[in-house]
Tab-separated table of C-alpha atoms in Angstrom:
chain	number	residue	atom	x	y	z
P	1	MET	CA	80.765	-3.365	47.306
P	2	GLU	CA	80.908	-2.277	43.747
P	3	SER	CA	79.369	-5.551	42.720
P	4	ARG	CA	76.458	-5.109	45.114
P	5	ARG	CA	75.934	-1.575	43.965
P	6	ALA	CA	75.971	-2.690	40.366
P	7	THR	CA	73.440	-5.399	41.183
P	8	ALA	CA	71.337	-2.960	43.101
P	9	ASP	CA	71.548	-0.470	40.284
P	10	GLY	CA	70.471	-3.225	37.906
P	11	PHE	CA	67.438	-4.002	39.987
P	12	ASP	CA	66.741	-0.333	40.275
P	13	GLY	CA	66.922	0.026	36.471
P	14	SER	CA	64.616	-2.952	35.983
P	15	ASP	CA	62.123	-1.472	38.387
P	16	ASP	CA	62.293	1.817	36.538
P	17	ARG	CA	61.541	0.090	33.271
P	18	THR	CA	58.664	-1.774	34.793
P	19	VAL	CA	57.211	1.411	36.153
P	20	SER	CA	57.652	3.040	32.770
P	21	ARG	CA	55.792	0.246	31.010
P	22	GLY	CA	53.090	0.290	33.638
P	23	GLY	CA	52.735	4.016	33.200
P	24	SER	CA	52.310	3.540	29.452
P	25	SER	CA	49.602	0.924	30.002
P	26	ALA	CA	47.819	3.141	32.455
P	27	SER	CA	48.009	5.997	29.978
P	28	SER	CA	46.596	3.767	27.197
P	29	GLY	CA	43.779	2.616	29.484
P	30	SER	CA	43.011	6.220	30.272
P	31	GLU	CA	42.850	7.063	26.570
P	32	ASN	CA	40.530	4.113	25.861
P	33	ALA	CA	38.310	5.233	28.710
P	34	ARG	CA	38.094	8.598	26.986
P	35	GLY	CA	36.917	6.870	23.783
P	36	GLU	CA	40.070	7.504	21.746
P	37	SER	CA	40.479	5.321	18.647
P	38	ALA	CA	43.567	4.533	16.606
P	39	ASP	CA	42.960	7.619	14.490
P	40	GLY	CA	43.122	9.896	17.538
P	41	VAL	CA	39.432	10.909	17.479
P	42	THR	CA	37.863	10.885	20.933
P	43	ILE	CA	34.326	11.268	22.204
P	44	GLU	CA	35.589	13.512	24.986
P	45	ASP	CA	37.494	15.921	22.745
P	46	ASP	CA	35.433	15.756	19.540
P	47	GLY	CA	31.921	14.948	20.739
P	48	LEU	CA	29.842	11.848	20.018
P	49	PHE	CA	28.561	12.970	16.606
P	50	ARG	CA	31.963	13.926	15.160
P	51	TRP	CA	33.523	10.798	16.651
P	52	PHE	CA	30.818	8.674	14.990
P	53	LEU	CA	31.518	10.333	11.615
P	54	LYS	CA	35.320	10.251	11.825
P	55	THR	CA	36.312	7.145	13.758
P	56	ASP	CA	37.922	4.190	11.977
P	57	ASP	CA	36.384	1.646	14.343
P	58	GLY	CA	35.183	-1.284	12.195
P	59	THR	CA	31.781	-1.760	13.838
P	60	VAL	CA	30.987	1.934	13.748
P	61	MET	CA	32.056	2.144	10.085
P	62	MET	CA	29.678	-0.708	9.179
P	63	VAL	CA	26.755	0.952	10.978
P	64	ARG	CA	27.653	4.263	9.325
P	65	ASP	CA	27.623	2.671	5.837
P	66	VAL	CA	24.236	1.043	6.431
P	67	LEU	CA	22.711	4.300	7.638
P	68	THR	CA	24.169	6.131	4.638
P	69	SER	CA	22.562	3.610	2.260
P	70	VAL	CA	19.219	3.970	4.011
P	71	ALA	CA	19.438	7.759	3.821
P	72	ILE	CA	20.226	7.690	0.073
P	73	VAL	CA	17.327	5.358	-0.703
P	74	ALA	CA	14.958	7.379	1.495
P	75	ALA	CA	16.023	10.606	-0.229
P	76	ILE	CA	15.383	9.108	-3.669
P	77	GLY	CA	12.014	7.810	-2.482
P	78	LEU	CA	11.048	11.260	-1.208
P	79	VAL	CA	12.050	12.879	-4.516
P	80	LEU	CA	10.025	10.332	-6.492
P	81	PHE	CA	7.045	10.846	-4.205
P	82	ALA	CA	7.322	14.624	-4.558
P	83	VAL	CA	7.301	14.311	-8.354
P	84	SER	CA	4.638	11.622	-8.678
P	85	GLY	CA	2.333	12.570	-5.811
P	86	ILE	CA	1.567	8.909	-5.057
P	87	TRP	CA	3.158	5.963	-3.276
P	88	PRO	CA	4.537	3.669	-4.478
P	89	PRO	CA	5.590	5.580	-7.610
P	90	LEU	CA	7.219	2.555	-9.259
P	91	VAL	CA	5.372	-0.551	-10.437
P	92	ALA	CA	6.467	-3.746	-12.151
P	93	VAL	CA	4.582	-5.169	-15.159
P	94	GLU	CA	4.052	-8.910	-14.884
P	95	SER	CA	2.329	-9.846	-18.176
P	96	GLY	CA	1.913	-8.966	-21.820
P	97	SER	CA	-1.485	-7.338	-22.424
P	98	MET	CA	0.180	-3.964	-23.112
P	99	HIS	CA	2.579	-5.288	-25.764
P	100	PRO	CA	4.424	-3.892	-27.588
P	101	ASN	CA	4.395	-0.652	-25.584
P	102	MET	CA	5.072	-2.297	-22.216
P	103	GLN	CA	6.879	-5.561	-21.625
P	104	GLU	CA	6.928	-8.068	-18.781
P	105	GLY	CA	9.543	-6.961	-16.288
P	106	ASP	CA	9.336	-3.274	-17.174
P	107	LEU	CA	9.480	-0.829	-14.296
P	108	ILE	CA	6.856	1.898	-14.746
P	109	PHE	CA	7.000	5.313	-13.112
P	110	VAL	CA	3.453	6.310	-12.169
P	111	VAL	CA	2.142	9.794	-11.338
P	112	GLY	CA	-1.061	11.045	-9.786
P	113	GLU	CA	-4.039	11.615	-12.043
P	114	ASP	CA	-3.736	15.378	-11.561
P	115	ARG	CA	-0.014	15.514	-12.493
P	116	PHE	CA	1.329	16.370	-15.976
P	117	VAL	CA	-2.140	16.588	-17.506
P	118	GLY	CA	-2.259	16.467	-21.305
P	119	GLU	CA	-4.430	18.540	-23.603
P	120	ASN	CA	-8.196	17.949	-23.550
P	121	PRO	CA	-8.659	15.652	-20.538
P	122	VAL	CA	-12.080	14.368	-19.542
P	123	ASP	CA	-13.875	17.030	-17.465
P	124	GLY	CA	-13.254	16.614	-13.754
P	125	THR	CA	-10.297	14.273	-14.292
P	126	GLY	CA	-6.677	14.522	-15.386
P	127	VAL	CA	-7.036	11.662	-17.870
P	128	VAL	CA	-6.842	12.121	-21.637
P	129	THR	CA	-8.631	9.289	-23.437
P	130	LEU	CA	-7.428	7.708	-26.661
P	131	GLU	CA	-10.408	9.318	-28.381
P	132	ASN	CA	-9.465	12.815	-27.161
P	133	GLY	CA	-5.764	12.210	-27.635
P	134	GLN	CA	-6.285	11.411	-31.309
P	135	GLU	CA	-7.884	14.845	-31.720
P	136	SER	CA	-5.247	16.785	-29.747
P	137	GLY	CA	-2.163	14.801	-30.746
P	138	TYR	CA	-1.448	13.735	-27.150
P	139	ASP	CA	0.062	10.254	-26.830
P	140	LYS	CA	1.663	7.992	-24.260
P	141	PHE	CA	3.472	4.699	-24.777
P	142	GLY	CA	3.106	4.574	-28.522
P	143	LYS	CA	-0.586	5.495	-28.828
P	144	ALA	CA	-2.963	8.364	-28.167
P	145	GLY	CA	-4.309	8.841	-24.655
P	146	ASP	CA	-3.225	8.023	-21.103
P	147	VAL	CA	-2.402	4.623	-19.707
P	148	VAL	CA	-4.081	4.445	-16.306
P	149	VAL	CA	-3.672	2.254	-13.232
P	150	PHE	CA	-6.961	1.301	-11.583
P	151	GLN	CA	-8.528	-1.022	-9.047
P	152	PRO	CA	-10.922	-3.250	-11.035
P	153	GLY	CA	-14.446	-2.925	-9.688
P	154	GLY	CA	-13.113	-0.515	-7.079
P	155	ASN	CA	-11.860	-3.506	-5.088
P	156	GLU	CA	-8.815	-2.383	-3.121
P	157	ARG	CA	-7.762	-6.000	-2.566
P	158	ALA	CA	-7.741	-6.816	-6.272
P	159	THR	CA	-4.493	-6.653	-8.220
P	160	PRO	CA	-4.340	-3.218	-9.883
P	161	VAL	CA	-4.516	-3.123	-13.677
P	162	ILE	CA	-2.528	-0.903	-16.033
P	163	HIS	CA	-4.437	-0.297	-19.315
P	164	ARG	CA	-5.225	2.527	-21.716
P	165	ALA	CA	-8.299	4.725	-21.280
P	166	HIS	CA	-10.116	4.623	-24.638
P	167	PHE	CA	-13.202	6.770	-24.157
P	168	TRP	CA	-15.597	8.195	-21.588
P	169	VAL	CA	-19.253	7.186	-21.184
P	170	GLU	CA	-22.099	8.678	-19.193
P	171	GLU	CA	-24.542	6.735	-17.071
P	172	GLY	CA	-27.178	5.079	-19.264
P	173	ASP	CA	-25.114	5.370	-22.491
P	174	ASN	CA	-25.236	2.648	-25.113
P	175	TRP	CA	-21.444	2.703	-25.187
P	176	VAL	CA	-21.213	-0.096	-27.757
P	177	GLU	CA	-22.308	2.462	-30.364
P	178	GLN	CA	-19.355	4.701	-29.340
P	179	ALA	CA	-16.849	1.863	-29.500
P	180	ASP	CA	-14.489	1.085	-32.369
P	181	PRO	CA	-16.223	-1.615	-34.464
P	182	ALA	CA	-12.832	-3.142	-35.275
P	183	ILE	CA	-12.392	-3.847	-31.560
P	184	ILE	CA	-15.873	-4.648	-30.294
P	185	GLY	CA	-17.078	-6.350	-33.475
P	186	GLU	CA	-19.140	-5.039	-36.355
P	187	ASP	CA	-22.325	-6.834	-35.343
P	188	THR	CA	-22.058	-6.577	-31.546
P	189	THR	CA	-25.076	-4.950	-29.881
P	190	CYS	CA	-25.553	-3.425	-26.437
P	191	SER	CA	-27.757	-6.316	-25.351
P	192	GLU	CA	-24.845	-8.699	-25.899
P	193	VAL	CA	-22.520	-6.835	-23.513
P	194	GLU	CA	-23.209	-7.169	-19.806
P	195	SER	CA	-21.911	-3.694	-18.924
P	196	CYS	CA	-24.102	-1.983	-21.535
P	197	PRO	CA	-25.944	0.308	-21.106
P	198	ALA	CA	-23.571	1.955	-18.648
P	199	ASP	CA	-24.811	1.763	-15.069
P	200	HIS	CA	-22.498	4.632	-14.104
P	201	ALA	CA	-20.196	7.163	-15.753
P	202	GLY	CA	-16.575	6.230	-16.327
P	203	PHE	CA	-13.857	5.038	-18.683
P	204	ILE	CA	-13.828	2.216	-21.187
P	205	THR	CA	-10.354	0.661	-21.013
P	206	LYS	CA	-8.289	-1.807	-23.010
P	207	GLY	CA	-4.889	-3.448	-22.994
P	208	ASP	CA	-3.001	-2.503	-26.173
P	209	HIS	CA	-2.426	-6.177	-26.993
P	210	ASN	CA	-5.880	-7.435	-26.011
P	211	SER	CA	-8.486	-8.225	-28.632
P	212	GLY	CA	-11.392	-6.517	-26.858
P	213	TYR	CA	-12.282	-3.893	-24.289
P	214	ASP	CA	-12.017	-4.815	-20.621
P	215	GLN	CA	-15.721	-3.996	-20.214
P	216	GLN	CA	-16.596	-6.218	-23.159
P	217	THR	CA	-14.617	-9.282	-22.247
P	218	GLY	CA	-13.053	-8.827	-18.816
P	219	LEU	CA	-9.795	-9.975	-20.387
P	220	GLY	CA	-7.584	-7.482	-18.626
P	221	ALA	CA	-9.384	-6.079	-15.637
P	222	SER	CA	-10.684	-9.118	-13.729
P	223	SER	CA	-13.949	-7.178	-13.942
P	224	ASP	CA	-16.089	-5.905	-16.807
P	225	GLU	CA	-17.258	-2.834	-14.921
P	226	ILE	CA	-16.809	0.626	-16.391
P	227	VAL	CA	-13.924	2.309	-14.574
P	228	LYS	CA	-15.008	5.109	-12.271
P	229	PRO	CA	-12.536	8.014	-11.930
P	230	GLU	CA	-12.154	7.336	-8.205
P	231	TRP	CA	-10.894	3.822	-8.982
P	232	ILE	CA	-7.911	5.258	-10.856
P	233	THR	CA	-4.796	5.399	-8.666
P	234	GLY	CA	-2.357	6.867	-11.184
P	235	LYS	CA	-1.150	7.341	-14.749
P	236	ALA	CA	1.850	5.656	-16.334
P	237	SER	CA	4.548	8.206	-17.160
P	238	PHE	CA	7.571	6.302	-18.508
P	239	ARG	CA	9.112	2.833	-18.457
P	240	ILE	CA	12.507	1.446	-17.506
P	241	PRO	CA	13.036	-1.891	-19.312
P	242	TRP	CA	13.827	-5.019	-17.257
P	243	LEU	CA	14.279	-3.323	-13.900
P	244	GLY	CA	10.872	-4.473	-12.703
P	245	ASN	CA	12.153	-8.056	-12.750
P	246	ILE	CA	13.806	-7.319	-9.409
P	247	ARG	CA	10.397	-6.759	-7.864
P	248	LEU	CA	8.870	-9.805	-9.563
P	249	LEU	CA	11.712	-12.062	-8.415
P	250	PHE	CA	11.386	-10.627	-4.924
P	251	ASP	CA	7.701	-11.613	-4.882
P	252	LYS	CA	8.278	-15.032	-6.400
P	253	TYR	CA	11.093	-16.233	-4.194
P	254	LEU	CA	10.497	-14.366	-0.948
P	255	PHE	CA	6.720	-14.208	-0.623
P	256	GLY	CA	6.323	-17.524	-2.430
P	257	ALA	CA	8.742	-19.220	-0.050
P	258	VAL	CA	7.161	-17.721	3.052
P	259	GLY	CA	3.484	-17.963	2.185
P	260	GLY	CA	3.404	-20.645	-0.498
P	261	THR	CA	2.006	-18.193	-3.055
P	262	VAL	CA	2.989	-14.892	-4.584
P	263	ALA	CA	1.476	-11.974	-2.687
P	264	PRO	CA	-0.232	-9.982	-5.471
P	265	GLN	CA	-0.203	-6.617	-3.749
P	266	ALA	CA	2.588	-7.012	-1.233
P	267	VAL	CA	4.473	-3.839	-0.516
P	268	ALA	CA	7.951	-4.399	0.852
P	269	GLY	CA	9.766	-1.720	2.770
P	270	ILE	CA	12.783	-0.030	1.233
P	271	SER	CA	15.676	-2.402	1.671
P	272	ALA	CA	18.500	-0.860	3.660
P	273	GLY	CA	21.001	-3.423	2.533
P	274	ALA	CA	20.205	-3.348	-1.178
P	275	GLY	CA	23.046	-3.805	-3.593
P	276	SER	CA	22.004	-0.738	-5.542
P	277	VAL	CA	19.764	2.267	-5.049
P	278	ALA	CA	17.664	1.332	-8.072
P	279	GLY	CA	17.143	-2.158	-6.714
P	280	ALA	CA	16.161	-0.885	-3.293
P	281	VAL	CA	13.592	1.528	-4.641
P	282	THR	CA	12.207	-1.119	-6.989
P	283	VAL	CA	11.565	-3.390	-4.050
P	284	ALA	CA	9.487	-0.629	-2.535
P	285	GLY	CA	7.063	-0.656	-5.473
P	286	LYS	CA	3.966	-2.799	-5.945
P	287	ARG	CA	3.732	-5.649	-8.384
P	288	TRP	CA	0.943	-4.412	-10.619
P	289	SER	CA	-0.714	-6.534	-13.246
P	290	ASP	CA	-1.826	-5.735	-16.743
P	291	ARG	CA	-4.102	-8.729	-17.014
P	292	ASN	CA	-6.177	-11.148	-14.875
């Protein structure tokens, strides 16, 4: 009798343990159904938003990190846009016609024409020419006057050019007589220059490293037309050495691989998965040329 009771008790104990374990499993299932994670944060108790911010779930943490990176880059982009007034505010230099004041691979911060205007700009514009800058003492990138970004010939599909504004001419002007003889040539006459006399008012421009004016030779602008104010999309403000190479490499290896050629004016979206904020914002900028 005792033996049977002991055996029965043993079975009873085993059943109790089984029930206990089953109860624990049921409890765990109930907690998972409530959205509880290992850290004790639940959707039911804490709400979806707080759970998303606090949970240690691996997938949620990865999504959270990506969204944080996107938010940081977007915030920086908004600040840059607020300061510059244009988009994209960062451009990469791809050639050497602005040596030694800009180098290939430089990243240039560009602002709107009406931002940070220097002393004695051309009437109706925010651009100070080299000629006016020499009188007022205003200089940018190692020389007097503003360095401007413009669409050569007003063609929005052409690669933008970044060159210095040298002087202003009015429609019908024999601008060769206003030009620096050391640049245009001592014996050069208006009849020898296709864009002279001026067929409209605008700026005469030149790359700091080029031997002649853009309107004299077309060396830097892919066009020898005098630059109308409405063709100017911005002014160069300051440079960050080498950082523009990120953008140039992006064009060369991504657009080149996809399309067979480099897309001259491709604008990539801000990269959410960029390795650094600076790199992500750089990718958002255009690749702007300072030559043909």
